[in-house]
Amino acid sequence: MSEEELDQLDKSELVDFIYDYWSQLKTQAENGMNDKDNYMMADFGRVKMTEVNKLRNMLHHKLNQNKDDE
């Protein structure tokens, strides 16, 4: 994925793309964390949940930054 490819998407498509990625990542993380039989999958789920939270935190930071710029 390159910046040029992302530039081809309009805002609505880009929002859908990011939300779909975030939703899939969150589902995988939750499924992995809930795996009681395989501790490796549970650890993998926790790592993925870290990424989910990182993306959410980046969004909140950007939204707050935009409010401060106004």
C-alpha positions as a printed Julia matrix, in Angstrom:
70×3 Matrix{Float64}:
   0.0     0.0    0.0
   1.4     3.35  -0.98
   0.4     6.94  -0.4
  -0.44    7.23  -4.1
  -2.89    4.33  -3.81
  -4.55    5.87  -0.77
  -4.83    9.21  -2.59
  -7.09    7.47  -5.13
  -9.75    6.93  -2.46
 -12.24    9.62  -1.59
 -12.76   10.45   2.07
 -15.71    8.12   2.51
 -13.84    5.18   0.96
 -10.8     5.89   3.1
 -12.93    5.98   6.25
 -14.53    2.65   5.29
 -11.1     1.15   4.55
  -9.66    2.19   7.91
 -12.75    1.13   9.86
 -12.84   -2.27   8.15
  -9.17   -2.85   8.98
  -9.66   -1.75  12.6
 -12.78   -3.94  13.0
 -11.05   -7.03  11.62
  -8.01   -6.44  13.82
 -10.22   -6.0   16.89
 -12.18   -9.2   16.13
  -8.98  -11.18  15.66
  -7.6    -9.78  18.91
 -10.73  -10.62  20.88
 -10.92  -14.13  19.41
  -7.27  -14.76  20.21
  -7.51  -13.45  23.76
 -10.5   -15.69  24.39
  -8.64  -18.83  23.31
  -8.29  -20.72  26.59
  -6.72  -23.81  25.03
  -3.78  -22.18  23.28
  -1.71  -19.7   25.28
   0.2   -18.7   22.11
  -3.04  -17.56  20.48
  -4.01  -15.71  23.63
  -0.66  -13.86  23.59
  -1.09  -13.16  19.89
  -4.55  -11.72  20.65
  -3.1    -9.43  23.3
  -0.49   -8.17  20.83
  -3.23   -7.47  18.28
  -5.29   -5.69  20.96
  -2.29   -3.44  21.59
  -2.47   -2.45  17.92
  -6.24   -1.87  18.17
  -5.71    0.43  21.14
  -2.79    2.17  19.45
  -4.95    3.02  16.44
  -7.77    4.25  18.69
  -5.33    6.41  20.66
  -3.88    7.86  17.44
  -7.41    8.79  16.33
  -8.24   10.48  19.65
  -4.94   12.38  19.55
  -5.62   13.58  16.0
  -9.17   14.66  16.91
  -7.94   16.57  19.96
  -5.17   18.14  17.9
  -7.74   19.32  15.36
  -9.87   20.86  18.13
  -6.84   22.72  19.51
  -6.02   24.1   16.05
  -9.48   25.65  15.7
